[in-house]
CSV table of C-alpha atoms in Angstrom, one decimal:
chain,number,residue,atom,x,y,z
A,22,MET,CA,-47.1,-115.5,71.5
A,23,ALA,CA,-45.2,-118.6,73.9
A,24,MET,CA,-41.6,-119.2,72.4
A,25,LYS,CA,-40.7,-122.3,70.5
A,26,THR,CA,-37.2,-123.3,71.0
A,27,TRP,CA,-34.9,-125.5,69.0
A,28,LYS,CA,-31.2,-126.2,68.0
A,29,LEU,CA,-30.3,-125.3,64.3
A,30,SER,CA,-27.1,-126.6,62.5
A,31,THR,CA,-24.3,-124.6,62.5
A,32,GLY,CA,-23.0,-126.9,60.1
A,33,LEU,CA,-25.9,-126.5,57.9
A,34,LEU,CA,-25.0,-122.6,58.4
A,35,SER,CA,-21.8,-123.0,56.8
A,36,VAL,CA,-22.9,-123.9,54.1
A,37,VAL,CA,-25.6,-121.2,53.5
A,38,VAL,CA,-23.1,-118.8,53.3
A,39,VAL,CA,-21.1,-119.7,50.3
A,40,GLY,CA,-25.2,-120.9,48.7
A,41,ALA,CA,-25.6,-117.5,49.9
A,42,SER,CA,-23.3,-116.2,47.5
A,43,THR,CA,-23.7,-118.1,44.8
A,44,VAL,CA,-27.3,-116.6,44.8
A,45,VAL,CA,-27.2,-113.0,44.9
A,46,GLN,CA,-24.7,-112.7,41.9
A,47,GLY,CA,-28.3,-114.1,39.5
A,48,CYS,CA,-30.2,-111.7,41.0
A,49,GLY,CA,-33.2,-110.4,39.4
A,50,THR,CA,-32.9,-113.9,37.1
A,51,ALA,CA,-35.9,-115.7,36.2
A,52,SER,CA,-35.8,-119.9,37.8
A,53,THR,CA,-36.2,-123.0,39.0
A,54,SER,CA,-36.8,-123.5,42.2
A,55,SER,CA,-35.2,-126.5,43.7
A,56,SER,CA,-38.1,-128.5,44.0
A,57,GLY,CA,-38.5,-128.1,40.2
A,58,SER,CA,-41.6,-125.4,40.1
A,59,LYS,CA,-41.5,-122.2,38.4
A,60,ASP,CA,-39.7,-119.2,40.6
A,61,THR,CA,-42.7,-117.2,41.7
A,62,SER,CA,-40.1,-114.2,43.7
A,63,SER,CA,-39.1,-112.7,39.9
A,64,SER,CA,-40.5,-110.0,38.1
A,65,SER,CA,-43.5,-110.8,35.9
A,66,GLY,CA,-45.2,-108.1,34.0
A,67,GLY,CA,-43.6,-105.2,35.7
A,68,VAL,CA,-44.6,-105.9,38.8
A,69,VAL,CA,-42.8,-107.9,40.9
A,70,GLN,CA,-43.6,-111.2,42.9
A,71,LEU,CA,-41.8,-111.8,46.5
A,72,THR,CA,-41.7,-114.6,48.7
A,73,TYR,CA,-42.9,-114.4,51.9
A,74,TRP,CA,-42.5,-116.7,54.8
A,75,ASN,CA,-44.0,-117.0,58.4
A,76,MET,CA,-44.2,-119.9,60.5
A,77,TRP,CA,-48.0,-118.7,62.0
A,78,SER,CA,-50.8,-121.2,61.7
A,79,GLY,CA,-54.5,-120.9,62.2
A,80,LYS,CA,-56.4,-118.0,63.3
A,81,TRP,CA,-53.1,-116.1,63.3
A,82,GLU,CA,-52.2,-116.7,59.6
A,83,GLN,CA,-55.6,-115.4,58.6
A,84,VAL,CA,-55.5,-112.3,60.3
A,85,VAL,CA,-51.8,-111.9,58.7
A,86,GLN,CA,-53.1,-113.0,55.4
A,87,LYS,CA,-55.4,-109.8,55.4
A,88,MET,CA,-52.5,-107.4,55.9
A,89,VAL,CA,-50.9,-109.2,52.7
A,90,ASP,CA,-53.5,-108.6,50.4
A,91,GLN,CA,-53.2,-105.6,52.1
A,92,PHE,CA,-49.8,-104.2,51.4
A,93,ASN,CA,-50.8,-105.9,47.9
A,94,ALA,CA,-54.3,-103.7,47.5
A,95,THR,CA,-51.8,-100.7,48.1
A,96,HIS,CA,-48.8,-101.5,46.1
A,97,PRO,CA,-49.2,-102.7,42.0
A,98,ASN,CA,-46.1,-102.5,41.4
A,99,ILE,CA,-45.3,-105.1,43.9
A,100,HIS,CA,-47.4,-108.7,44.6
A,101,VAL,CA,-46.2,-110.9,48.4
A,102,ASN,CA,-47.5,-114.1,47.5
A,103,MET,CA,-46.9,-115.9,51.3
A,104,LEU,CA,-46.8,-119.0,53.2
A,105,ALA,CA,-47.0,-120.5,55.9
A,106,VAL,CA,-44.0,-123.3,57.0
A,107,PRO,CA,-44.5,-125.4,60.0
A,108,SER,CA,-42.7,-123.7,62.8
A,109,ALA,CA,-42.0,-126.5,64.4
A,110,SER,CA,-38.7,-126.8,61.8
A,111,GLY,CA,-39.0,-123.4,59.8
A,112,ASP,CA,-36.1,-122.1,61.3
A,113,GLN,CA,-34.2,-125.2,59.3
A,114,LYS,CA,-36.6,-124.4,56.3
A,115,LEU,CA,-35.9,-121.4,55.4
A,116,LEU,CA,-31.4,-121.8,56.0
A,117,THR,CA,-31.9,-125.1,53.4
A,118,ALA,CA,-33.3,-122.8,51.2
A,119,ILE,CA,-30.5,-120.4,51.6
A,120,ALA,CA,-28.5,-122.9,50.9
A,121,ALA,CA,-30.1,-124.8,47.9
A,122,GLY,CA,-29.9,-120.6,46.2
A,123,ASP,CA,-33.8,-120.4,46.9
A,124,PRO,CA,-34.8,-118.7,50.0
A,125,PRO,CA,-38.1,-116.2,50.3
A,126,ASP,CA,-37.8,-112.8,49.8
A,127,VAL,CA,-39.4,-112.6,53.9
A,128,PHE,CA,-38.5,-114.4,56.5
A,129,THR,CA,-40.4,-113.6,59.9
A,130,GLU,CA,-38.7,-114.9,63.1
A,131,TRP,CA,-39.8,-115.3,66.6
A,132,ASN,CA,-37.4,-117.3,68.0
A,133,ALA,CA,-33.5,-117.1,69.9
A,134,SER,CA,-31.4,-117.8,66.4
A,135,ILE,CA,-31.0,-113.8,64.4
A,136,GLY,CA,-27.9,-113.7,66.0
A,137,GLU,CA,-26.7,-116.8,64.2
A,138,PHE,CA,-28.4,-115.9,60.9
A,139,ALA,CA,-26.4,-112.9,61.0
A,140,ALA,CA,-23.0,-114.1,62.4
A,141,LYS,CA,-23.3,-117.0,59.6
A,142,GLY,CA,-24.1,-115.0,57.0
A,143,ALA,CA,-28.2,-116.2,56.0
A,144,VAL,CA,-29.7,-113.2,56.1
A,145,MET,CA,-28.7,-109.4,54.8
A,146,ASN,CA,-28.1,-106.4,57.3
A,147,LEU,CA,-30.9,-103.6,57.2
A,148,ASP,CA,-28.9,-100.7,58.3
A,149,GLN,CA,-27.5,-100.8,54.5
A,150,PHE,CA,-31.0,-100.1,53.1
A,151,MET,CA,-31.7,-97.7,55.9
A,152,THR,CA,-31.4,-94.1,53.3
A,153,GLY,CA,-33.3,-91.6,51.9
A,154,LYS,CA,-36.8,-91.9,53.6
A,155,TYR,CA,-35.5,-94.7,55.6
A,156,ALA,CA,-33.2,-93.0,56.9
A,157,GLY,CA,-34.6,-92.2,60.2
A,158,LEU,CA,-36.7,-96.2,60.7
A,159,LYS,CA,-34.3,-96.6,63.8
A,160,ASN,CA,-35.2,-93.8,66.2
A,161,TRP,CA,-38.7,-94.5,64.8
A,162,PHE,CA,-39.3,-97.6,67.1
A,163,TYR,CA,-39.3,-97.8,70.9
A,164,PRO,CA,-35.2,-97.7,71.3
A,165,SER,CA,-35.8,-101.2,73.8
A,166,VAL,CA,-37.5,-103.0,70.7
A,167,THR,CA,-34.7,-103.5,68.6
A,168,GLN,CA,-32.3,-105.1,70.9
A,169,PHE,CA,-33.8,-108.5,69.6
A,170,GLY,CA,-33.3,-107.0,65.8
A,171,THR,CA,-29.7,-105.9,66.1
A,172,TYR,CA,-26.3,-108.2,66.5
A,173,ASN,CA,-22.6,-106.4,66.5
A,174,GLY,CA,-24.8,-103.2,66.4
A,175,LYS,CA,-26.2,-103.9,62.8
A,176,LEU,CA,-30.1,-104.7,62.5
A,177,TYR,CA,-30.9,-107.6,60.9
A,178,ALA,CA,-34.4,-108.4,62.0
A,179,MET,CA,-36.7,-105.6,61.5
A,180,PRO,CA,-39.6,-105.4,64.6
A,181,TRP,CA,-43.2,-105.7,63.6
A,182,THR,CA,-44.8,-106.4,66.6
A,183,GLU,CA,-43.7,-106.9,70.2
A,184,ASN,CA,-43.9,-109.8,72.9
A,185,THR,CA,-44.3,-107.4,76.4
A,186,TYR,CA,-44.7,-109.4,80.3
A,187,ALA,CA,-46.4,-108.5,82.6
A,188,LEU,CA,-48.2,-110.2,85.7
A,189,TYR,CA,-51.7,-112.1,86.1
A,190,TYR,CA,-53.6,-112.5,89.0
A,191,ASN,CA,-56.4,-113.7,90.1
A,192,LYS,CA,-58.6,-112.0,91.9
A,193,THR,CA,-61.4,-114.9,93.1
A,194,MET,CA,-58.4,-116.7,94.7
A,195,MET,CA,-56.8,-114.0,96.0
A,196,LYS,CA,-60.5,-113.5,98.1
A,197,GLN,CA,-60.5,-117.0,98.8
A,198,ALA,CA,-56.7,-116.6,100.3
A,199,GLY,CA,-58.3,-114.0,102.9
A,200,LEU,CA,-56.2,-111.4,100.9
A,201,ASN,CA,-57.5,-107.6,99.2
A,202,PRO,CA,-58.3,-108.8,95.4
A,203,ASN,CA,-57.7,-104.7,95.0
A,204,ASP,CA,-53.9,-105.2,96.1
A,205,PRO,CA,-52.6,-107.6,94.5
A,206,PRO,CA,-47.8,-108.1,95.2
A,207,THR,CA,-45.9,-105.0,94.1
A,208,THR,CA,-42.7,-107.0,94.6
A,209,LEU,CA,-41.1,-110.5,94.5
A,210,ALA,CA,-41.2,-111.0,98.0
A,211,GLN,CA,-44.5,-110.0,98.2
A,212,LEU,CA,-45.6,-112.7,95.7
A,213,PHE,CA,-43.9,-115.8,97.3
A,214,THR,CA,-45.9,-115.0,100.3
A,215,VAL,CA,-49.2,-113.9,98.8
A,216,GLN,CA,-49.0,-117.3,96.7
A,217,ASN,CA,-48.2,-119.8,99.4
A,218,LYS,CA,-51.5,-119.3,100.6
A,219,GLU,CA,-53.3,-119.8,96.9
A,220,TRP,CA,-51.4,-123.8,96.6
A,221,LYS,CA,-54.3,-127.0,97.3
A,222,PHE,CA,-53.1,-130.3,98.1
A,223,GLY,CA,-55.5,-133.6,97.6
A,224,ASN,CA,-54.6,-137.2,98.9
A,225,GLY,CA,-51.4,-138.3,98.4
A,226,GLY,CA,-50.3,-134.7,97.9
A,227,VAL,CA,-51.7,-134.5,94.5
A,228,VAL,CA,-51.5,-130.5,93.6
A,229,THR,CA,-55.3,-129.0,93.1
A,230,GLN,CA,-54.7,-125.4,92.8
A,231,MET,CA,-51.8,-123.7,92.3
A,232,GLY,CA,-50.3,-120.1,93.9
A,233,PHE,CA,-47.4,-119.2,91.5
A,234,TYR,CA,-44.8,-121.8,89.8
A,235,PRO,CA,-41.6,-119.5,87.9
A,236,SER,CA,-40.8,-122.2,85.7
A,237,GLY,CA,-39.9,-120.9,82.7
A,238,ASN,CA,-39.7,-117.2,83.9
A,239,PHE,CA,-35.6,-116.7,84.5
A,240,GLU,CA,-36.6,-114.5,81.5
A,241,HIS,CA,-39.2,-112.3,82.7
A,242,LEU,CA,-38.3,-111.4,85.8
A,243,MET,CA,-34.3,-110.1,84.3
A,244,PRO,CA,-36.0,-106.5,84.9
A,245,ALA,CA,-37.3,-107.8,88.2
A,246,PHE,CA,-33.5,-107.7,89.3
A,247,GLY,CA,-32.3,-105.1,87.0
A,248,LEU,CA,-30.8,-107.7,84.8
A,249,SER,CA,-30.4,-106.8,81.6
A,250,GLY,CA,-28.5,-108.8,78.3
A,251,SER,CA,-25.1,-106.6,78.5
A,252,ASP,CA,-24.9,-108.1,81.9
A,253,LEU,CA,-25.1,-111.9,81.0
A,254,PHE,CA,-22.9,-111.4,77.7
A,255,THR,CA,-19.6,-109.1,78.1
A,256,ASN,CA,-16.1,-108.7,76.3
A,257,GLY,CA,-17.6,-111.7,74.0
A,258,LYS,CA,-18.3,-114.4,76.3
A,259,TYR,CA,-21.7,-114.9,78.3
A,260,ASN,CA,-21.0,-114.8,82.4
A,261,LEU,CA,-24.3,-116.2,84.1
A,262,LEU,CA,-22.2,-115.7,87.6
A,263,ASN,CA,-22.9,-112.7,88.2
A,264,THR,CA,-25.0,-111.3,91.6
A,265,LYS,CA,-28.3,-110.5,89.7
A,266,ALA,CA,-28.8,-113.9,87.5
A,267,GLU,CA,-27.4,-115.1,90.9
A,268,ASN,CA,-30.7,-113.4,92.6
A,269,ASP,CA,-32.9,-114.1,89.7
A,270,MET,CA,-32.4,-117.9,89.8
A,271,SER,CA,-32.3,-117.7,93.3
A,272,TYR,CA,-35.9,-116.0,93.5
A,273,ILE,CA,-37.3,-119.2,91.5
A,274,ALA,CA,-34.8,-121.8,93.5
A,275,GLN,CA,-37.3,-121.0,96.4
A,276,PHE,CA,-40.3,-122.6,94.8
A,277,LYS,CA,-38.5,-126.3,95.3
A,278,LYS,CA,-40.5,-126.2,97.9
A,279,TYR,CA,-43.5,-127.5,96.0
A,280,PRO,CA,-42.9,-130.7,94.6
A,281,TYR,CA,-41.8,-130.7,91.0
A,282,SER,CA,-43.1,-133.8,90.5
A,283,GLN,CA,-46.6,-133.5,91.4
A,284,VAL,CA,-46.9,-129.9,89.9
A,285,SER,CA,-46.1,-131.6,86.4
A,286,ALA,CA,-48.1,-134.0,87.0
A,287,PHE,CA,-51.3,-131.5,87.7
A,288,THR,CA,-49.8,-128.9,84.6
A,289,SER,CA,-50.0,-132.0,81.9
A,290,GLY,CA,-52.8,-133.6,83.5
A,291,LEU,CA,-55.0,-130.1,82.3
A,292,ASP,CA,-56.5,-130.6,78.8
A,293,SER,CA,-58.7,-133.2,79.9
A,294,ALA,CA,-59.6,-131.4,83.6
A,295,GLY,CA,-60.0,-128.2,82.1
A,296,GLY,CA,-62.2,-129.0,78.7
A,297,GLY,CA,-59.0,-128.7,76.5
A,298,SER,CA,-57.2,-125.9,78.0
A,299,THR,CA,-53.7,-126.3,79.0
A,300,ASP,CA,-52.9,-123.3,80.9
A,301,ALA,CA,-53.7,-123.1,84.9
A,302,PHE,CA,-54.5,-119.7,84.9
A,303,ASP,CA,-57.3,-119.7,81.9
A,304,ILE,CA,-59.5,-122.2,83.7
A,305,GLY,CA,-58.8,-120.8,87.7
A,306,LYS,CA,-56.0,-123.4,89.3
A,307,GLU,CA,-53.7,-120.4,89.3
A,308,GLY,CA,-53.3,-117.6,90.6
A,309,PHE,CA,-50.9,-115.7,89.3
A,310,THR,CA,-48.6,-116.2,85.6
A,311,ILE,CA,-46.4,-113.7,84.2
A,312,SER,CA,-48.2,-113.4,80.5
A,313,GLY,CA,-48.2,-111.4,77.7
A,314,MET,CA,-51.4,-109.6,76.5
A,315,TRP,CA,-51.8,-112.8,73.8
A,316,GLU,CA,-53.0,-114.5,77.4
A,317,MET,CA,-56.3,-112.1,77.8
A,318,GLY,CA,-57.8,-113.4,75.1
A,319,GLN,CA,-57.3,-116.7,76.0
A,320,ILE,CA,-58.8,-115.8,79.0
A,321,GLN,CA,-62.0,-115.1,77.2
A,322,ALA,CA,-61.5,-118.1,75.0
A,323,ASP,CA,-61.5,-120.6,78.2
A,324,ASP,CA,-63.3,-119.1,80.9
A,325,PRO,CA,-65.1,-115.0,80.0
A,326,SER,CA,-66.2,-114.7,83.3
A,327,LEU,CA,-62.6,-115.1,85.4
A,328,SER,CA,-62.0,-112.7,87.5
A,329,TYR,CA,-58.6,-111.2,87.6
A,330,GLY,CA,-56.0,-108.4,86.5
A,331,VAL,CA,-53.1,-107.1,85.4
A,332,GLU,CA,-49.9,-105.2,86.9
A,333,PRO,CA,-46.6,-104.5,85.7
A,334,LEU,CA,-43.4,-107.5,87.0
A,335,PRO,CA,-43.0,-106.9,90.4
A,336,VAL,CA,-40.0,-105.9,91.7
A,337,GLY,CA,-36.8,-108.0,93.5
A,338,PRO,CA,-33.6,-106.2,94.9
A,339,GLY,CA,-31.8,-103.7,92.4
A,340,GLY,CA,-35.5,-104.1,90.0
A,341,ASN,CA,-36.7,-101.3,87.3
A,342,ALA,CA,-40.4,-100.9,88.3
A,343,ASN,CA,-42.6,-100.8,84.9
A,344,SER,CA,-40.1,-102.1,82.7
A,345,THR,CA,-40.9,-105.4,81.0
A,346,TRP,CA,-38.6,-108.9,79.4
A,347,ILE,CA,-38.9,-108.3,75.7
A,348,ASN,CA,-39.6,-110.4,72.5
A,349,GLY,CA,-42.1,-110.8,69.0
A,350,ASN,CA,-42.6,-110.9,65.8
A,351,TYR,CA,-39.4,-109.3,63.6
A,352,ASN,CA,-39.6,-109.5,59.6
A,353,MET,CA,-35.6,-110.3,58.0
A,354,ILE,CA,-34.6,-110.4,54.8
A,355,PRO,CA,-32.2,-113.9,54.2
A,356,SER,CA,-29.1,-113.7,52.0
A,357,GLY,CA,-30.1,-114.1,48.3
A,358,SER,CA,-33.2,-112.5,48.4
A,359,LYS,CA,-34.2,-112.0,44.6
A,360,HIS,CA,-35.6,-108.4,45.4
A,361,PRO,CA,-33.9,-107.6,48.6
A,362,GLU,CA,-34.6,-103.4,48.0
A,363,GLN,CA,-39.0,-104.2,46.8
A,364,ALA,CA,-38.7,-106.7,50.5
A,365,PHE,CA,-36.8,-103.9,52.5
A,366,GLU,CA,-40.2,-101.9,52.0
A,367,PHE,CA,-42.5,-104.9,52.2
A,368,ILE,CA,-41.0,-105.3,55.9
A,369,SER,CA,-41.2,-101.4,56.3
A,370,TRP,CA,-44.3,-100.9,55.1
A,371,LEU,CA,-45.6,-104.0,57.9
A,372,ALA,CA,-43.8,-102.3,60.9
A,373,GLY,CA,-46.2,-99.2,60.3
A,374,TYR,CA,-43.3,-97.1,59.5
A,375,GLU,CA,-44.1,-93.5,57.1
A,376,ASN,CA,-47.9,-95.7,57.7
A,377,ALA,CA,-48.6,-95.3,61.3
A,378,ALA,CA,-52.6,-95.0,61.0
A,379,TRP,CA,-53.2,-98.4,59.4
A,380,ALA,CA,-50.8,-99.9,62.0
A,381,ALA,CA,-52.6,-98.8,64.6
A,382,GLU,CA,-56.6,-100.7,62.7
A,383,ALA,CA,-54.7,-103.5,62.0
A,384,TYR,CA,-52.8,-104.4,64.7
A,385,PRO,CA,-55.9,-105.3,67.5
A,386,THR,CA,-56.8,-107.5,65.2
A,387,GLY,CA,-54.0,-110.0,66.3
A,388,GLY,CA,-53.6,-108.4,69.9
A,389,TRP,CA,-50.7,-107.1,69.0
A,390,VAL,CA,-48.2,-104.8,71.2
A,391,PRO,CA,-46.7,-102.1,68.6
A,392,ASN,CA,-43.3,-101.3,67.7
A,393,SER,CA,-43.2,-97.7,67.8
A,394,PRO,CA,-44.8,-94.4,70.2
A,395,GLU,CA,-45.6,-93.0,66.8
A,396,ILE,CA,-48.7,-96.4,66.2
A,397,THR,CA,-49.6,-96.4,70.2
A,398,LYS,CA,-50.5,-92.9,69.8
A,399,GLN,CA,-53.1,-93.3,66.9
A,400,PRO,CA,-56.8,-92.5,66.9
A,401,ALA,CA,-57.1,-96.0,66.3
A,402,TYR,CA,-54.6,-97.8,68.9
A,403,GLN,CA,-55.6,-95.5,71.7
A,404,LYS,CA,-59.6,-95.9,71.0
A,405,TRP,CA,-58.7,-99.9,71.0
A,406,LEU,CA,-56.3,-99.8,74.1
A,407,SER,CA,-59.6,-98.1,76.1
A,408,GLN,CA,-61.8,-100.4,75.4
A,409,ASP,CA,-60.5,-102.3,78.0
A,410,PRO,CA,-57.8,-100.7,79.9
A,411,VAL,CA,-55.7,-103.7,81.1
A,412,ARG,CA,-54.3,-103.5,77.7
A,413,LYS,CA,-52.0,-100.6,78.5
A,414,GLN,CA,-50.1,-102.4,81.1
A,415,PHE,CA,-48.1,-103.9,78.1
A,416,VAL,CA,-48.0,-101.1,76.3
A,417,ASN,CA,-47.0,-99.2,79.1
A,418,VAL,CA,-43.6,-100.7,79.6
A,419,LEU,CA,-42.1,-99.8,76.7
A,420,ASN,CA,-41.6,-96.4,77.3
A,421,SER,CA,-39.3,-97.7,80.4
A,422,PRO,CA,-35.1,-98.0,79.0
A,423,LYS,CA,-34.7,-100.0,81.4
A,424,SER,CA,-37.1,-103.1,79.5
A,425,THR,CA,-34.6,-105.5,78.1
A,426,THR,CA,-34.1,-108.9,76.0
A,427,ASP,CA,-31.3,-111.2,76.0
A,428,PRO,CA,-27.9,-111.1,74.1
A,429,VAL,CA,-28.3,-111.6,70.7
A,430,THR,CA,-25.4,-114.1,69.7
A,431,PRO,CA,-24.7,-117.0,67.7
A,432,ALA,CA,-25.8,-119.5,70.8
A,433,ALA,CA,-28.5,-118.0,71.9
A,434,MET,CA,-31.1,-120.8,70.7
A,435,LEU,CA,-28.3,-123.0,72.6
A,436,TYR,CA,-28.6,-120.7,75.7
A,437,GLU,CA,-32.7,-120.4,75.9
A,438,THR,CA,-32.7,-124.5,75.9
A,439,GLN,CA,-30.5,-125.5,78.1
A,440,LEU,CA,-31.4,-122.1,80.6
A,441,THR,CA,-34.9,-123.7,81.2
A,442,ASN,CA,-33.2,-127.2,81.7
A,443,ALA,CA,-31.3,-124.8,84.7
A,444,GLU,CA,-34.4,-123.2,85.5
A,445,ASP,CA,-36.0,-127.0,85.8
A,446,TYR,CA,-32.9,-128.9,87.6
A,447,VAL,CA,-32.9,-125.8,89.8
A,448,LEU,CA,-36.6,-126.6,90.4
A,449,GLN,CA,-36.4,-130.5,91.6
A,450,GLY,CA,-33.7,-129.5,94.0
A,451,LYS,CA,-30.9,-131.3,91.7
A,452,LYS,CA,-28.0,-128.5,90.8
A,453,SER,CA,-27.9,-125.7,92.7
A,454,VAL,CA,-28.5,-122.0,92.0
A,455,THR,CA,-24.8,-121.9,91.2
A,456,GLN,CA,-24.2,-124.8,89.7
A,457,ALA,CA,-27.0,-124.4,87.7
A,458,LEU,CA,-25.6,-121.3,86.1
A,459,SER,CA,-22.1,-122.4,85.8
A,460,ASP,CA,-23.3,-125.6,84.0
A,461,LEU,CA,-25.5,-122.9,81.6
A,462,GLN,CA,-22.5,-120.8,81.4
A,463,ASN,CA,-20.0,-123.7,79.7
A,464,GLN,CA,-22.7,-124.5,77.5
A,465,ALA,CA,-23.4,-121.7,76.0
A,466,ASN,CA,-19.6,-120.7,75.4
A,467,GLN,CA,-19.4,-123.8,73.9
A,468,GLU,CA,-21.1,-123.3,71.3
A,469,LEU,CA,-19.6,-119.6,70.5
A,470,GLN,CA,-16.0,-121.6,70.1
A,471,ASN,CA,-17.6,-123.9,68.4
A,472,ASP,CA,-19.7,-121.7,66.1
A,473,ALA,CA,-16.0,-119.5,65.3
A,474,LYS,CA,-14.6,-122.7,64.0
């Protein structure tokens, strides 16, 4: 799923730490919530009641609720009560609850806010629970997936299901452009040349069809240039003025040849032109796009007849083939959780640890990429992959040690938001590559200084 971002309040996070320290001392006692209702997260009748918040809605909420129901059915001493909170305000709602001494026991996070939560003590360090049967948990995951949940070498958010990315290509549009639909580009240079043949314009230069447009793809293209999170963050500061980052943004800058205003007008008008869809690729109006496995489900809903293929991300100079940028769904235990040990048991179960056969059956219901090779190799998951070989592209890249994510820092949310702005400035020709990266670097490092105060 696509990530939505917003700026967390540093001031509120400071309040959270004070409030959380008070809550921990009273763990396990019945209380009244900040809304005045009885606290359902306390133990009752020998059954521990856990409160679980996430930001899903619609069909996704139903998928997760079914998993929660299965946990409850198999764990008679723990009962999980799930609440879906609005995605646009989920992080802020969580922080408010922690500050008020009434946090949930578990929160699912997919935004780049984990570093800020961890730095301010708003969520628990999960390493403390990794003893006994959980001692080998970290090594059970694909090595690359733990990066998104790790801050200062400690795991604060447990990997659940992953977002990996690949290149989708429209076979029909390739054929119409005189290209071989079974020979997609494998380098970024080839992609730029090939996609250029697929653009179409109407009267007044109005865009009617796109080849490829990389707005929002700087992060996805990081492996293509051998760019890792450790390249972007060194010695406690953001370092964006390095050759790999400049090559990444320079590739995006090539697309300023296509009028930004016309592209924006084209994409903003898709909801009416496409019968409700806002995805140009899904309705056959874009030749190439970088996306995750969920795109397959959207295509099935928007245009089941679409002829398309999927290939690993094309590579650029110094790039890493068959690798990807990673984010996904991660579970945190907020500071002040009344039942942290049971909360850890719940999120470990969801992650499939010592429960891989169940996860292999459950994850396909959401079209999800697993967090561990132990889940991937299960017969049920292999069967699901074989039903559509395209799916394998999104799982195989997790085996690459070169797959990466953004640096996890207290300024990661601001960095991600301002990165999108930097890309747009470059595509509009308002800033050079160097200026855009320099400004972004200064903004992110200033945020780090503000957070340290």
